[in-house]
Coordinates of C-alpha atoms and ligand atoms in Angstrom, one line a residue:
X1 CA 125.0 -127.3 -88.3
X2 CA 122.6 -130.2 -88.5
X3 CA 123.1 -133.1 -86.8
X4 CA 124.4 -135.9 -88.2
X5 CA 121.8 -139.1 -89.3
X6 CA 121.7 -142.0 -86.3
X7 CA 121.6 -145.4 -87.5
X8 CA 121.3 -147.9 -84.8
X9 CA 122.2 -151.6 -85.6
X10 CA 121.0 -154.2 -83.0
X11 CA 122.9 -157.5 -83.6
X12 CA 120.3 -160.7 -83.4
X13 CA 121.8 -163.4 -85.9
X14 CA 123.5 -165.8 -83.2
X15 CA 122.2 -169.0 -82.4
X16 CA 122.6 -168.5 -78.6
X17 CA 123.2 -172.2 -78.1
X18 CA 123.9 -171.3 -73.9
X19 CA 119.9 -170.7 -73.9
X20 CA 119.8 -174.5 -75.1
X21 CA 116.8 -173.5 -76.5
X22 CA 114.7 -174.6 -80.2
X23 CA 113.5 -170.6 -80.0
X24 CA 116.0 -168.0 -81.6
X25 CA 117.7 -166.2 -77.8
X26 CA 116.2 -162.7 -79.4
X27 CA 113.1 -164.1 -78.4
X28 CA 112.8 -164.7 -75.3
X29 CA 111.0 -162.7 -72.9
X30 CA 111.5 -160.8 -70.0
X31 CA 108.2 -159.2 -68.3
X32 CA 106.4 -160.3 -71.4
X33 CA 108.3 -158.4 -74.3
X34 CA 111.2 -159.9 -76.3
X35 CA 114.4 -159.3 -75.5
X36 CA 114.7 -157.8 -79.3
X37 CA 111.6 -156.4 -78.5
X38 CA 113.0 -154.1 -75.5
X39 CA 115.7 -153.3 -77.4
X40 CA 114.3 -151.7 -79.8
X41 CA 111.7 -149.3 -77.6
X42 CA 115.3 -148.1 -75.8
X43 CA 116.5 -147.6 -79.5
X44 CA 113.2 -146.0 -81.1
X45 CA 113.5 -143.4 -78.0
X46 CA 115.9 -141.2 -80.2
X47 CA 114.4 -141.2 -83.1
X48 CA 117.1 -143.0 -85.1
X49 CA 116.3 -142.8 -89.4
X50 CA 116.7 -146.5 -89.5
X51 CA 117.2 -149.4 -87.2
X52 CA 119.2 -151.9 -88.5
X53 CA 118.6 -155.5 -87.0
X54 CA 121.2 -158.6 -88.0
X55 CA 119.3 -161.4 -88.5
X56 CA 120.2 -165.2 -89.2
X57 CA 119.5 -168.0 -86.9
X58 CA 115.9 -168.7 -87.3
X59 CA 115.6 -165.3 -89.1
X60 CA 112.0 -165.6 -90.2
X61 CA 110.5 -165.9 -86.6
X62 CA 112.3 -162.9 -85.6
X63 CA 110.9 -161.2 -88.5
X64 CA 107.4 -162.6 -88.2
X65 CA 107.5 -161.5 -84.4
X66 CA 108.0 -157.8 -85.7
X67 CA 105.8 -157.5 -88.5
X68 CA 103.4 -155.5 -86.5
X69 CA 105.5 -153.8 -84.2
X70 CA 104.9 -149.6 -83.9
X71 CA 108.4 -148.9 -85.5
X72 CA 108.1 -151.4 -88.0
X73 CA 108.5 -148.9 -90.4
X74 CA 111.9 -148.4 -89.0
X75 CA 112.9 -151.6 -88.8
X76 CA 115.3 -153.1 -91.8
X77 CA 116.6 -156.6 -91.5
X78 CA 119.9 -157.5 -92.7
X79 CA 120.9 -161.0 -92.9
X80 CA 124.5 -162.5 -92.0
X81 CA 124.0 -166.0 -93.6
X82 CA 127.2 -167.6 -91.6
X83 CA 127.6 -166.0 -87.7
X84 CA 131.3 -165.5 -88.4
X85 CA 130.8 -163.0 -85.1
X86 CA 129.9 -159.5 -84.1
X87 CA 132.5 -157.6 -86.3
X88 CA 131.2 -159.4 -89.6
X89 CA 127.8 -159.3 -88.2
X90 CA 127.8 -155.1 -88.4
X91 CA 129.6 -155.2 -91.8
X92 CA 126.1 -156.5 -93.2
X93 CA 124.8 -153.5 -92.2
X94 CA 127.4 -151.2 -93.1
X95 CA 126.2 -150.6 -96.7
X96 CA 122.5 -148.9 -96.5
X97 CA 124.3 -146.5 -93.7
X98 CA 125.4 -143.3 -95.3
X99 CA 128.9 -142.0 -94.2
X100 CA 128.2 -139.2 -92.5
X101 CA 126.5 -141.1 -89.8
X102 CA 126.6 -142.0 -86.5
X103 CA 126.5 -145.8 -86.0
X104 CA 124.7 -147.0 -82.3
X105 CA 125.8 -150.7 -82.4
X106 CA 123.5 -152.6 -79.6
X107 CA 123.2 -156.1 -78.5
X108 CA 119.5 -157.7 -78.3
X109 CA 120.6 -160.0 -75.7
X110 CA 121.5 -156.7 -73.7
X111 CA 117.3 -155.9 -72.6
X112 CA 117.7 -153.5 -69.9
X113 CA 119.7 -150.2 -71.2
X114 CA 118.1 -147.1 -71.0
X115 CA 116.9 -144.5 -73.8
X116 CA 118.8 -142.4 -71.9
X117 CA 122.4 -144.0 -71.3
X118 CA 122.2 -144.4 -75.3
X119 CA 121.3 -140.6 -75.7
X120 CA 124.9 -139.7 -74.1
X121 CA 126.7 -142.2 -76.1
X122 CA 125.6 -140.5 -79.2
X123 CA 126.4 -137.1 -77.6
X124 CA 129.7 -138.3 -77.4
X125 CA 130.2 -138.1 -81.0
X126 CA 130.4 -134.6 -81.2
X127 CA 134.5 -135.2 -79.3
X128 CA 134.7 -138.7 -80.3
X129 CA 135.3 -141.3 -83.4
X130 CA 134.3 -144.0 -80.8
X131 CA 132.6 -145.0 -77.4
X132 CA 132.3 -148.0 -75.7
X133 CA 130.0 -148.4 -72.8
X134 CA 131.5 -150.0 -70.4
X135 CA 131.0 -151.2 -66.6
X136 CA 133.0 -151.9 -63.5
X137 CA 131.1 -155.8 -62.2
X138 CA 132.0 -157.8 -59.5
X139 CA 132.3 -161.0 -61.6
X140 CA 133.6 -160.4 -65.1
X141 CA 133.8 -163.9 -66.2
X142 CA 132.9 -164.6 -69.8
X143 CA 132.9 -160.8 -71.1
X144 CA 135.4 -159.1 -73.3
X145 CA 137.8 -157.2 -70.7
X146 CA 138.7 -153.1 -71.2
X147 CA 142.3 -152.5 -71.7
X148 CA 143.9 -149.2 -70.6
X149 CA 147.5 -147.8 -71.3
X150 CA 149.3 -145.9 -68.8
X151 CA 147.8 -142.9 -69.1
X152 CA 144.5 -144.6 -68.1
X153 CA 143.2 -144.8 -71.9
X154 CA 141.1 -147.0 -73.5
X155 CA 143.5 -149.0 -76.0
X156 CA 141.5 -152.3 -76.6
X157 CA 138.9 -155.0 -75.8
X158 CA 140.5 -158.5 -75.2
X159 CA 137.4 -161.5 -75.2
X160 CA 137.8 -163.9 -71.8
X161 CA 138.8 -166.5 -73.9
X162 CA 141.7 -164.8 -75.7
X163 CA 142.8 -163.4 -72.2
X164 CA 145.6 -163.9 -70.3
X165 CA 145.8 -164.6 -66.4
X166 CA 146.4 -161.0 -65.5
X167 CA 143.6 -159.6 -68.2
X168 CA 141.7 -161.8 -66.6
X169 CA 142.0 -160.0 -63.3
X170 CA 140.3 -156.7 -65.0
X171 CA 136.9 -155.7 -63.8
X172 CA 135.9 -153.3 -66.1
X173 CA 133.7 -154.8 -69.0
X174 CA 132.6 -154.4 -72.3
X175 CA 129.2 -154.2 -72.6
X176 CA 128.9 -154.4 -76.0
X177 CA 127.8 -151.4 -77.0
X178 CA 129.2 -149.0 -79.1
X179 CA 128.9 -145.8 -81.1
X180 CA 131.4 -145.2 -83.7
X181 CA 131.4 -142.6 -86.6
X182 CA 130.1 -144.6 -89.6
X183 CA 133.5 -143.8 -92.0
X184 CA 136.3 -144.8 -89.9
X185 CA 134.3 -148.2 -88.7
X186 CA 133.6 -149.0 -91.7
X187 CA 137.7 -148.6 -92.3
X188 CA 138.4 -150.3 -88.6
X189 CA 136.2 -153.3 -89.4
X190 CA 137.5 -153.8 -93.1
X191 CA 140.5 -154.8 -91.1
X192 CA 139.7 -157.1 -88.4
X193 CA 140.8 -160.8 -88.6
X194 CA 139.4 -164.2 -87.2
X195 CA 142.8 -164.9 -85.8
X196 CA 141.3 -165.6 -82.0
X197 CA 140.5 -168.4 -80.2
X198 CA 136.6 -168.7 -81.2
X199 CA 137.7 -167.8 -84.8
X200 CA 135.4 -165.5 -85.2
X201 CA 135.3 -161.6 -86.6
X202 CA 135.3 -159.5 -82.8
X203 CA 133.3 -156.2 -83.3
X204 CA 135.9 -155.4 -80.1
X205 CA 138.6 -155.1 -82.0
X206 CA 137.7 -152.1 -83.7
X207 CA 139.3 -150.4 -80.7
X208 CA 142.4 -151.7 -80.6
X209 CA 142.8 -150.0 -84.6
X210 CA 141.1 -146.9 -83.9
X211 CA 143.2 -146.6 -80.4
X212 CA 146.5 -147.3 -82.9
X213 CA 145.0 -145.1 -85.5
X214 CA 145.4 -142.3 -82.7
X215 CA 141.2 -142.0 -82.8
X216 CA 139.8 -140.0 -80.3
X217 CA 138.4 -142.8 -77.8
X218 CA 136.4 -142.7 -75.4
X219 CA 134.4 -144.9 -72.6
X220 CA 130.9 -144.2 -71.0
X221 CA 129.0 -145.8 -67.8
X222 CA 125.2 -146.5 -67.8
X223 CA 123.6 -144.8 -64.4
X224 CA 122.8 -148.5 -63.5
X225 CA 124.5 -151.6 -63.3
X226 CA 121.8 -153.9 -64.5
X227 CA 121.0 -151.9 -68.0
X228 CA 124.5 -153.5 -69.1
X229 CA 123.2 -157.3 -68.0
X230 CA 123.5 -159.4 -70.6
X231 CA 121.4 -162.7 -71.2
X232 CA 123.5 -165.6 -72.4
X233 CA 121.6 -168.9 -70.6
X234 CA 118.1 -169.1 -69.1
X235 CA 119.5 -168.0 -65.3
X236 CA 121.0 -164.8 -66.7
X237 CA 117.4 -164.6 -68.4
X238 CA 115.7 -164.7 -64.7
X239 CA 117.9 -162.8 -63.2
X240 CA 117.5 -159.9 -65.6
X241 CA 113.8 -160.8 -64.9
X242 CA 114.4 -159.9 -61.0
X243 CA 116.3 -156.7 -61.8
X244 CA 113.5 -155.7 -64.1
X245 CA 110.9 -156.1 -61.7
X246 CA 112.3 -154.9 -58.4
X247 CA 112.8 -151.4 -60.6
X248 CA 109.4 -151.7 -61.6
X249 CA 107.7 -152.5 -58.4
X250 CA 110.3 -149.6 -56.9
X251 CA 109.1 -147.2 -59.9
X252 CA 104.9 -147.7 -58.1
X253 CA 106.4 -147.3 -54.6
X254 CA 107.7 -144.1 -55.3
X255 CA 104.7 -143.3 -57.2
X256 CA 102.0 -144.2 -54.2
X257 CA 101.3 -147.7 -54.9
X258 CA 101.4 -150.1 -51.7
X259 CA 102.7 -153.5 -52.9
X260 CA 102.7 -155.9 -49.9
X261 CA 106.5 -157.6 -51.1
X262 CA 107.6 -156.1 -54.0
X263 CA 109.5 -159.9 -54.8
X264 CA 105.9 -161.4 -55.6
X265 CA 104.5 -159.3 -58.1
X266 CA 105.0 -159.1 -61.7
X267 CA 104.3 -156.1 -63.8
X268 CA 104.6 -156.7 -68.0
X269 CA 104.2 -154.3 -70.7
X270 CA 102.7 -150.6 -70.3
X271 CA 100.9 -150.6 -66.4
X272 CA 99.7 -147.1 -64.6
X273 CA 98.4 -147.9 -61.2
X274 CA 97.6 -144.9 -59.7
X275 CA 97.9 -143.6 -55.8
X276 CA 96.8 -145.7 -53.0
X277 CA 96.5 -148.7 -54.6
X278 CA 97.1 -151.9 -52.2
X279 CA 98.4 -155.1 -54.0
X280 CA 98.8 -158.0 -51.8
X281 CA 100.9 -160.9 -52.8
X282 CA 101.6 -163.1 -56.2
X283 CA 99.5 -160.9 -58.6
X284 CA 100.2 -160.7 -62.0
X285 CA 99.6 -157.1 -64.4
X286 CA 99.9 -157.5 -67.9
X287 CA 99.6 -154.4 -70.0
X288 CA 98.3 -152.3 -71.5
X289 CA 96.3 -151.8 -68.1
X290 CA 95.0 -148.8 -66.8
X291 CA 94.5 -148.8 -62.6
X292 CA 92.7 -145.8 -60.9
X293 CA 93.6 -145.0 -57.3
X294 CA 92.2 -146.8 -53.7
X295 CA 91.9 -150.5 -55.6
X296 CA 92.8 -153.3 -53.5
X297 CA 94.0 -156.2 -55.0
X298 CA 93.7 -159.1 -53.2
X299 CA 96.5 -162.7 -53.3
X300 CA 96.8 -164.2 -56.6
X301 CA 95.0 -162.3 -59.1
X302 CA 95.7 -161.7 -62.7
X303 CA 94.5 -159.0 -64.5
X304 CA 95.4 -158.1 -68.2
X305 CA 94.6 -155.7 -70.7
X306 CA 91.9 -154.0 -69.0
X307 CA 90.5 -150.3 -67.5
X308 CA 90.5 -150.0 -64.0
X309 CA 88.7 -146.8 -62.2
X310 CA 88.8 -145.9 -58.6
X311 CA 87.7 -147.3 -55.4
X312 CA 87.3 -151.1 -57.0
X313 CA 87.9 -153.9 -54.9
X314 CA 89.2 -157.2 -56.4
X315 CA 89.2 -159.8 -54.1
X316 CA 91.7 -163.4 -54.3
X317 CA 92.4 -165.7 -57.2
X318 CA 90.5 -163.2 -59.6
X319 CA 90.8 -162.9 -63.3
X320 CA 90.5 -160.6 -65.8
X321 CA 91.2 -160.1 -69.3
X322 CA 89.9 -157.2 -71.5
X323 CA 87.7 -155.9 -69.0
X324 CA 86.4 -151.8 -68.2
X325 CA 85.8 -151.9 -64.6
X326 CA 83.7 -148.7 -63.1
X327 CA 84.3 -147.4 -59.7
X328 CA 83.2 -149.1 -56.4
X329 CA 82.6 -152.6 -58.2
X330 CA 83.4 -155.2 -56.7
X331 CA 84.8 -158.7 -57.8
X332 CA 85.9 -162.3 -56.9
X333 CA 87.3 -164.2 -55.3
X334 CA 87.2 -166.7 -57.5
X335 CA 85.5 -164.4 -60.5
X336 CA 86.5 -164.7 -63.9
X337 CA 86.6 -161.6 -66.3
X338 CA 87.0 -162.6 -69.8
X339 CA 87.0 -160.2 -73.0
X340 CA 84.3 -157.5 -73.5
X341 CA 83.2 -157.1 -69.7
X342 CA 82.1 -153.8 -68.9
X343 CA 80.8 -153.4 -65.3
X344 CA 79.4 -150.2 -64.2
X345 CA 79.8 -148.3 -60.7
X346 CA 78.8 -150.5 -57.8
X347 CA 78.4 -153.7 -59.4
X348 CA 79.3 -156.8 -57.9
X349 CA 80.8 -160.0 -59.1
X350 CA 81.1 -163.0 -56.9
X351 CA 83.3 -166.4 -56.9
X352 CA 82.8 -169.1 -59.3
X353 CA 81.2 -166.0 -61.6
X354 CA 81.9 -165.8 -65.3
X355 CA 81.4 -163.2 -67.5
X356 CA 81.9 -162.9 -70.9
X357 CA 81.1 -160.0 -73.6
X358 CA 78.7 -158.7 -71.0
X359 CA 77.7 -155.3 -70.2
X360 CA 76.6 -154.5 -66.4
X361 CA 75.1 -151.3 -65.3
X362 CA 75.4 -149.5 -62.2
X363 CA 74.7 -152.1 -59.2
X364 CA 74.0 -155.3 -60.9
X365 CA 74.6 -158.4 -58.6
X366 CA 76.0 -161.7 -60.1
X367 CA 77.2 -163.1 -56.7
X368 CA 77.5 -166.9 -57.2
X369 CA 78.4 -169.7 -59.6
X370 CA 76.8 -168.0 -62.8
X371 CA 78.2 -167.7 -66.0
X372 CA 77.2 -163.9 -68.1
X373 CA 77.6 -164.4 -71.8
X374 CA 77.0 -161.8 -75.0
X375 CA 74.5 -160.2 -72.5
X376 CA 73.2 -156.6 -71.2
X377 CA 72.2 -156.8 -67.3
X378 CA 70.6 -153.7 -66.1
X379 CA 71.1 -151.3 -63.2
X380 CA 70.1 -152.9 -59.8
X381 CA 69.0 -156.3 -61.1
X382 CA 70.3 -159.2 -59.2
X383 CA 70.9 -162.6 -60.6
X384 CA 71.1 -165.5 -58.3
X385 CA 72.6 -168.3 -58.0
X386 CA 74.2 -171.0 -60.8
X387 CA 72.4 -168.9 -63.1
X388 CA 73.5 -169.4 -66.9
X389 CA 72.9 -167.7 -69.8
X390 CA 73.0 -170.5 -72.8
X391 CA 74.3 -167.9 -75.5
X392 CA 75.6 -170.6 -77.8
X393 CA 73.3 -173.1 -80.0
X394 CA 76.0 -175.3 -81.3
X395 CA 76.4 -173.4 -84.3
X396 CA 76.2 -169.5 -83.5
X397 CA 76.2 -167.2 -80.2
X398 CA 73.0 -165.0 -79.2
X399 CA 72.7 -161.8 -76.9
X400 CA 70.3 -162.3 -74.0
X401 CA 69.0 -159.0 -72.6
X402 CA 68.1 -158.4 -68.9
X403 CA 66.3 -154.7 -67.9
X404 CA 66.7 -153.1 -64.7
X405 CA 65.5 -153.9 -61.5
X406 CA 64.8 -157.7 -62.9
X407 CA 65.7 -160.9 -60.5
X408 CA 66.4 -164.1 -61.5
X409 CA 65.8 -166.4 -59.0
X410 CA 68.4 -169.5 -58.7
X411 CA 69.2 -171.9 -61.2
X412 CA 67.9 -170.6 -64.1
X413 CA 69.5 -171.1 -67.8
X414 CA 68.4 -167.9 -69.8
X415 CA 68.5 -169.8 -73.6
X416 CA 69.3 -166.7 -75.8
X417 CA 68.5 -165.0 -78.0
X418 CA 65.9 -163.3 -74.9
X419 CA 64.6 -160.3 -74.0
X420 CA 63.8 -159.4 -70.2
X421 CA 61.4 -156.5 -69.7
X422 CA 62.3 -154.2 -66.5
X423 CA 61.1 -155.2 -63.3
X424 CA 60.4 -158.8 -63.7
X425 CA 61.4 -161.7 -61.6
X426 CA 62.0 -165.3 -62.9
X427 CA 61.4 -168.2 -60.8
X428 CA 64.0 -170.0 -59.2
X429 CA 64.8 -173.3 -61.8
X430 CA 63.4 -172.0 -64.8
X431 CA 64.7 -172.5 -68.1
X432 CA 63.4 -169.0 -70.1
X433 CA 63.3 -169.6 -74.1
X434 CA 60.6 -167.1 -74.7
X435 CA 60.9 -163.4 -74.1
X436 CA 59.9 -161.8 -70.5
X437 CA 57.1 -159.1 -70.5
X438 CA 58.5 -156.2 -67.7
X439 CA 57.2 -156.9 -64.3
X440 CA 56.0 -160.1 -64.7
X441 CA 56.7 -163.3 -62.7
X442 CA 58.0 -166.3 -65.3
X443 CA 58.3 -169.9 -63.5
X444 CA 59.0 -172.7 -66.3
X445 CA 59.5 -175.2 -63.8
X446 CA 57.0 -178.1 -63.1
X447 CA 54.6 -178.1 -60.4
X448 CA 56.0 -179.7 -57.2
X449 CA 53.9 -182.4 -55.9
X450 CA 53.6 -185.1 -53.0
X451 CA 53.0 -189.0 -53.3
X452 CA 52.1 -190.3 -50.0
X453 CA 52.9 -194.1 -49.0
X454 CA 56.4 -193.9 -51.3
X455 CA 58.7 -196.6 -49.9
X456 CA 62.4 -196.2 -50.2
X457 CA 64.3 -198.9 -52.0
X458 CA 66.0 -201.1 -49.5
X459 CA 69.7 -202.7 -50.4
X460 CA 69.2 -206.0 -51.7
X461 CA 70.5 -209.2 -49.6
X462 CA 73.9 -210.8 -50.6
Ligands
UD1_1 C1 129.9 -159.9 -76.6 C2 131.2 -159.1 -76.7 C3 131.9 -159.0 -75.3 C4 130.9 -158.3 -74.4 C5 129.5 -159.1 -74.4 C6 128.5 -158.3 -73.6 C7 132.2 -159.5 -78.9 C8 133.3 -160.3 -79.6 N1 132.2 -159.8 -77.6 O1 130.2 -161.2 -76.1 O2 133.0 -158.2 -75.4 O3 131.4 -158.3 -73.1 O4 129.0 -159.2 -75.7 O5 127.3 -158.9 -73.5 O6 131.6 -158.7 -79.5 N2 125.7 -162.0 -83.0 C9 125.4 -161.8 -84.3 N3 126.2 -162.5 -85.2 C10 127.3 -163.2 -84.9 C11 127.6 -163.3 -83.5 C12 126.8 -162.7 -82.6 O7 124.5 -161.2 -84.7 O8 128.0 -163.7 -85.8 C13 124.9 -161.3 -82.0 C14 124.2 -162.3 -81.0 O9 123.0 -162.7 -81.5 C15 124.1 -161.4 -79.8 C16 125.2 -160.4 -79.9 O10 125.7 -160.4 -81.2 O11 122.9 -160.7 -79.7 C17 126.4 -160.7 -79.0 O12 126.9 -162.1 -79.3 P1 127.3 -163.1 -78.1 O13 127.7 -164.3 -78.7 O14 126.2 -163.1 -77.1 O15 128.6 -162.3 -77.6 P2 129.2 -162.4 -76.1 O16 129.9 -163.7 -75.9 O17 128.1 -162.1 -75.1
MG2 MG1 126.0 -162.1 -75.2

């Protein structure tokens, strides 16, 4: 027998007025992706036919922020025009779901949970109606509270603040998500009421009718804790943070990767780092970023979207964006990679160094206070110091092209567009606006000269 379709609906229409925020709470981040945003990579994971998100407060940035997401294709919004609460929230979805199907109600303010915790609660549907994930916390205060009858069953969910003393004493939690068979929730949640203290339509009590309705119930635990941590204010949001990267930094441990204190470093978005890799304190890895093995990464660099190979060294307060970095280069401190760097093997960077759209071959040397724009520097050639390649006229940018083996002496502005032949050297505090035959010597600079019997000015008198 085939399985049944999975539909997943993520609820994302309240206002989340605890985040105190002008942003809908769907959209904040944590290690750079949305909360919305992680919640639906767990979901996509098994292949669901549709993913149903409840939309309403501020519904058109959380659409615009999905428009070009991978599964957008999977992605319907639904909107609930009045948050009248969870329950009425998943009745907006209920009628593009067909009956036969398994319905995977998530949270997006619930970022951490698994692919794989979500994988058994749909399992569970083959001997249940309905499952609730739930978790046994140390402090339960502000979440709905599992009920069990005397024979240890599930029989309801009662909210904190519809609770009474005792209920209040129960550990076990809802987390707030549930899988149900799409018929008989449709049936349970044509029946809840708003008759509660918030007034609002609980989602919850769909257990309490399928529990009377003598519905085969059932709970589940997530391997972890944390993957049930929900975010309702900006503290929850750092600590969910915290959790998120001490598994991540934990995850390149126990992969090879040294990290000198795995409380200072932050890792966000899609980051291999392969084996043998030192990172030292406060550095920052956004992805997608590819690093080989036997990098060191020294204090207080940030590197982003870029390639990585072996045996590179990236000394302190370094940055780089959109960069392909070859093996055995060397970089910083102080550098600054911007988009379109490409540095071959052996090539080295220095501090107060910016580069720019700039190709460097196999052991190039910018080692001080230059700035490399929409330029091709070849193998070995050396460019000295506070050396600047003027690659913008005001109106549009120019490529300046360097050959190999070439050194430009200090303080030189290169004014592109301009060709240097292989093997030439330019003169230390020349300004080059003409083209550089190869192994040449180009000085633009004026002639020194000497004017004897020059007095210094004296300060005048008061
Ligand atoms: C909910 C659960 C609670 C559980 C907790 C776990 C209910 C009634 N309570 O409480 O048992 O312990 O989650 O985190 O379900 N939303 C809508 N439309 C609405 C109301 C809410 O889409 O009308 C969305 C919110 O955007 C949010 C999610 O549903 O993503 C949960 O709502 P929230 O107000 O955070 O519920 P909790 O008080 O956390
Ligand atoms: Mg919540």
């Amino acid at each position: 027998m085939s399985n049944p379709p999975l539909h997943i609906v993520i609820l994302a229409a309240g206002k989340g007025s605890r985040m105190r925020s002008q942003h809908p709470k769907v959209l904040h981040q944590v290690a750079g992706k949305s909360l919305l945003g992680h919640v639906i990579d767990s979901a996509a994971a098994l292949a669901p036919n549709k993913m149903h998100v409840v939309i309403g407060h501020k519904k058109d940035q959380v659409i615009e922020a999905f428009a070009n997401h991978p599964e957008s294709a999977k992605l319907q919004f639904v909107e609930q025009t009045e948050q009248l609460g969870t329950g009425h929230a998943v009745t907006q979805a209920l009628p593009s779901i067909p009956e036969n199907a398994n319905v995977l109600m998530l949270t997006a303010d619930v970022p951490l949970i698994h692919s794989d915790t979500l994988t058994a609660m749909v399992a569970s549907m083959q001997s249940h109606t309905l499952t609730v994930l739930t978790a046994i916390v140390d402090n339960p205060f502000g979440l709905g509270r599992i009920s069990r009858d005397d024979t240890d069953s599930v029989c309801a969910i009662v909210e904190e603040k519809d609770a009474s003393h005792e209920q209040r004493k129960i550990t076990e939690i809802n987390s707030g998500i549930i899988c149900a068979r799409k018929a008989p929730l449709a049936g349970w949640l044509s029946q809840i009421k708003n008759t509660n203290k918030q007034q609002e339509y609980y989602l919850t009590d769909v257990v309490g009718l399928a529990y009377q309705a003598g519905d085969p119930i059932t709970t589940l635990q997530p391997a972890n804790n944390y993957e049930v941590q929900g975010i309702n204010s900006r503290v929850q949001l750092a600590e969910v943070e915290r959790i998120y990267q001490t598994s991540k930094a934990t995850e390149l441990m126990e992969a090879g990767v040294t990290i000198a204190d795995p409380s200072r470093i932050d890792i966000r978005g899609d980051v291999t780092i392969g084996q043998d890799t030192v990172i030292d304190v406060n550095v920052v890895i956004q992805g997608p970023t590819q690093i080989g093995c036997n990098v060191t990464i020294a204090p207080n660099c940030v590197i982003s979207d870029s390639q990585i190979a072996d045996n590179v060294e990236i000394h302190a307060n370094t940055v780089i964006e959109s960069a392909r970095i070859h093996s055995h280069a060397q970089i910083g401190p102080f550098a600054r990679l911007r988009p379109g760097t490409q540095l071959a093997e052996k090539v080295k960077i220095g501090n107060f160094v910016e580069t720019k759209n700039a190709q460097l071959d196999a052991g190039a040397k910018v080692n001080h206070l230059s700035y490399v724009g929409d330029a091709n520097v070849g193998r070995n050639t050396n460019i000295g110091a506070g050396v600047i390649t003027c690659n913008y006229d005001g109106a549009n940018k120019h490529q300046t092209t360097i050959g190999n083996d070439v050194f430009v002496g200090s303080d030189c502005q290169l004014v592109a567009p301009v060709t240097i032949g292989d093997g030439a050297t330019i003169g230390a505090g020349s300004t080059i606006t003409s083209n550089v035959s190869a192994d040449t010597l180009a000085i633009s600079r004026n002639k020194q000269r000497e004017l004897t019997g020059w007095q210094r000015p004296v300060k005048n008198k008061k």
